[in-house]
Tab-separated table of N, CA and C in Angstrom:
chain	number	residue	atom	x	y	z
Q	1	LYS	N	89.613	88.460	126.843
Q	1	LYS	CA	90.977	88.937	126.774
Q	1	LYS	C	91.221	89.949	127.900
Q	2	GLU	N	90.270	90.834	128.117
Q	2	GLU	CA	90.428	91.856	129.153
Q	2	GLU	C	90.551	91.228	130.537
Q	3	GLN	N	89.754	90.202	130.805
Q	3	GLN	CA	89.792	89.542	132.106
Q	3	GLN	C	91.138	88.860	132.350
Q	4	ILE	N	91.707	88.303	131.318
Q	4	ILE	CA	93.021	87.661	131.447
Q	4	ILE	C	94.079	88.705	131.753
Q	5	LEU	N	94.040	89.824	131.050
Q	5	LEU	CA	95.018	90.883	131.291
Q	5	LEU	C	94.895	91.445	132.702
Q	6	LEU	N	93.685	91.533	133.215
Q	6	LEU	CA	93.485	92.034	134.573
Q	6	LEU	C	93.919	91.020	135.629
Q	7	ALA	N	93.839	89.741	135.309
Q	7	ALA	CA	94.189	88.698	136.267
Q	7	ALA	C	95.694	88.472	136.377
Q	8	VAL	N	96.430	88.781	135.336
Q	8	VAL	CA	97.879	88.580	135.336
Q	8	VAL	C	98.537	89.743	136.078
Q	9	PRO	N	99.413	89.449	137.038
Q	9	PRO	CA	100.078	90.545	137.752
Q	9	PRO	C	100.933	91.388	136.811
Q	10	SER	N	100.948	92.685	137.048
Q	10	SER	CA	101.707	93.574	136.172
Q	10	SER	C	103.201	93.452	136.401
Q	11	ARG	N	103.581	92.932	137.553
Q	11	ARG	CA	104.997	92.768	137.879
Q	11	ARG	C	105.227	91.332	138.334
Q	12	SER	N	105.777	90.529	137.470
Q	12	SER	CA	106.024	89.129	137.793
Q	12	SER	C	107.330	88.985	138.558
Q	13	LEU	N	107.270	88.299	139.690
Q	13	LEU	CA	108.457	88.053	140.501
Q	13	LEU	C	108.602	86.560	140.717
Q	14	CYS	N	109.835	86.107	140.885
Q	14	CYS	CA	110.072	84.677	141.051
Q	14	CYS	C	109.694	84.201	142.454
Q	15	THR	N	109.895	85.040	143.468
Q	15	THR	CA	109.516	84.725	144.846
Q	15	THR	C	108.969	85.984	145.505
Q	16	GLU	N	108.397	85.833	146.701
Q	16	GLU	CA	107.822	86.986	147.392
Q	16	GLU	C	108.876	88.004	147.808
Q	17	ASN	N	110.090	87.549	148.110
Q	17	ASN	CA	111.132	88.482	148.549
Q	17	ASN	C	112.033	88.947	147.398
Q	18	CYS	N	111.664	88.625	146.175
Q	18	CYS	CA	112.428	89.056	145.004
Q	18	CYS	C	112.237	90.552	144.794
Q	19	LYS	N	113.316	91.254	144.507
Q	19	LYS	CA	113.258	92.699	144.287
Q	19	LYS	C	113.014	93.048	142.823
Q	20	GLY	N	113.138	92.082	141.933
Q	20	GLY	CA	112.874	92.313	140.514
Q	20	GLY	C	114.030	92.983	139.799
Q	21	PHE	N	113.711	93.595	138.673
Q	21	PHE	CA	114.702	94.275	137.844
Q	21	PHE	C	114.460	95.776	137.881
Q	22	CYS	N	115.523	96.531	137.690
Q	22	CYS	CA	115.428	97.989	137.635
Q	22	CYS	C	114.669	98.372	136.361
Q	23	PRO	N	113.613	99.184	136.474
Q	23	PRO	CA	112.869	99.571	135.278
Q	23	PRO	C	113.647	100.509	134.360
Q	24	THR	N	114.705	101.124	134.869
Q	24	THR	CA	115.491	102.063	134.078
Q	24	THR	C	116.577	101.369	133.276
Q	25	CYS	N	117.417	100.557	133.968
Q	25	CYS	CA	118.560	99.943	133.280
Q	25	CYS	C	118.429	98.429	133.104
Q	26	GLY	N	117.481	97.805	133.806
Q	26	GLY	CA	117.272	96.370	133.671
Q	26	GLY	C	118.162	95.514	134.548
Q	27	ALA	N	118.928	96.136	135.457
Q	27	ALA	CA	119.822	95.384	136.337
Q	27	ALA	C	119.018	94.584	137.362
Q	28	ASP	N	119.565	93.458	137.779
Q	28	ASP	CA	118.945	92.613	138.795
Q	28	ASP	C	119.101	93.289	140.153
Q	29	LYS	N	118.005	93.690	140.778
Q	29	LYS	CA	118.064	94.383	142.067
Q	29	LYS	C	118.480	93.452	143.204
Q	30	ASN	N	118.350	92.137	143.013
Q	30	ASN	CA	118.767	91.183	144.037
Q	30	ASN	C	120.287	91.122	144.147
Q	31	ALA	N	120.982	91.422	143.062
Q	31	ALA	CA	122.445	91.372	143.045
Q	31	ALA	C	123.064	92.603	143.683
Q	32	GLY	N	122.306	93.675	143.806
Q	32	GLY	CA	122.820	94.901	144.403
Q	32	GLY	C	122.178	96.121	143.786
Q	33	ASP	N	122.511	97.267	144.333
Q	33	ASP	CA	121.959	98.527	143.855
Q	33	ASP	C	122.639	98.928	142.550
Q	34	CYS	N	121.849	99.303	141.556
Q	34	CYS	CA	122.407	99.679	140.259
Q	34	CYS	C	122.783	101.156	140.203
Q	35	GLY	N	122.272	101.947	141.132
Q	35	GLY	CA	122.607	103.362	141.173
Q	35	GLY	C	121.646	104.260	140.413
Q	36	CYS	N	120.641	103.681	139.780
Q	36	CYS	CA	119.662	104.498	139.064
Q	36	CYS	C	118.782	105.236	140.065
Q	37	ASP	N	118.368	106.433	139.698
Q	37	ASP	CA	117.474	107.215	140.537
Q	37	ASP	C	116.048	106.827	140.185
Q	38	GLU	N	115.410	106.044	141.045
Q	38	GLU	CA	114.057	105.575	140.763
Q	38	GLU	C	113.022	106.677	140.928
Q	39	LYS	N	113.409	107.778	141.502
Q	39	LYS	CA	112.477	108.875	141.673
Q	39	LYS	C	112.446	109.767	140.438
Q	40	ASP	N	113.171	109.348	139.400
Q	40	ASP	CA	113.169	110.089	138.142
Q	40	ASP	C	111.736	110.134	137.624
Q	41	ILE	N	111.245	111.319	137.350
Q	41	ILE	CA	109.851	111.486	136.953
Q	41	ILE	C	109.766	111.902	135.487
Q	42	ASP	N	108.762	111.382	134.822
Q	42	ASP	CA	108.505	111.761	133.439
Q	42	ASP	C	108.181	113.255	133.416
Q	43	PRO	N	108.838	114.025	132.563
Q	43	PRO	CA	108.618	115.474	132.541
Q	43	PRO	C	107.162	115.865	132.293
Q	44	ARG	N	106.411	114.994	131.660
Q	44	ARG	CA	105.002	115.306	131.410
Q	44	ARG	C	104.196	115.328	132.705
Q	45	TRP	N	104.699	114.648	133.768
Q	45	TRP	CA	104.000	114.599	135.052
Q	45	TRP	C	104.571	115.597	136.052
Q	46	ALA	N	105.596	116.331	135.686
Q	46	ALA	CA	106.264	117.246	136.616
Q	46	ALA	C	105.311	118.304	137.162
Q	47	ALA	N	104.442	118.858	136.334
Q	47	ALA	CA	103.502	119.881	136.797
Q	47	ALA	C	102.548	119.311	137.837
Q	48	LEU	N	102.085	118.094	137.641
Q	48	LEU	CA	101.204	117.458	138.612
Q	48	LEU	C	101.945	117.189	139.912
Q	49	LYS	N	103.198	116.744	139.829
Q	49	LYS	CA	103.989	116.496	141.032
Q	49	LYS	C	104.177	117.784	141.817
Q	50	ASN	N	104.451	118.885	141.134
Q	50	ASN	CA	104.598	120.171	141.811
Q	50	ASN	C	103.301	120.576	142.499
Q	51	LEU	N	102.174	120.306	141.878
Q	51	LEU	CA	100.881	120.623	142.466
Q	51	LEU	C	100.650	119.796	143.728
Q	52	VAL	N	100.957	118.511	143.672
Q	52	VAL	CA	100.786	117.625	144.822
Q	52	VAL	C	101.747	118.000	145.943
Q	53	ASP	N	102.971	118.357	145.595
Q	53	ASP	CA	103.970	118.733	146.596
Q	53	ASP	C	103.720	120.121	147.174
Q	54	GLY	N	102.806	120.870	146.593
Q	54	GLY	CA	102.493	122.207	147.084
Q	54	GLY	C	103.447	123.278	146.617
Q	55	LYS	N	104.125	123.046	145.513
Q	55	LYS	CA	105.087	124.031	144.990
Q	55	LYS	C	104.418	124.958	144.015
């Protein structure tokens, strides 16, 4: 079971140039920009991001 899960891509796309779906709102990225901020970070990781950014 573990080997199958590792072999399956975590992000399935229909073609190589497919942009997929927005992970926030689910909009089709091929149709256009949905306006979601993809840089939105989980607050639990904010302290680590500040450490990496040198803040």
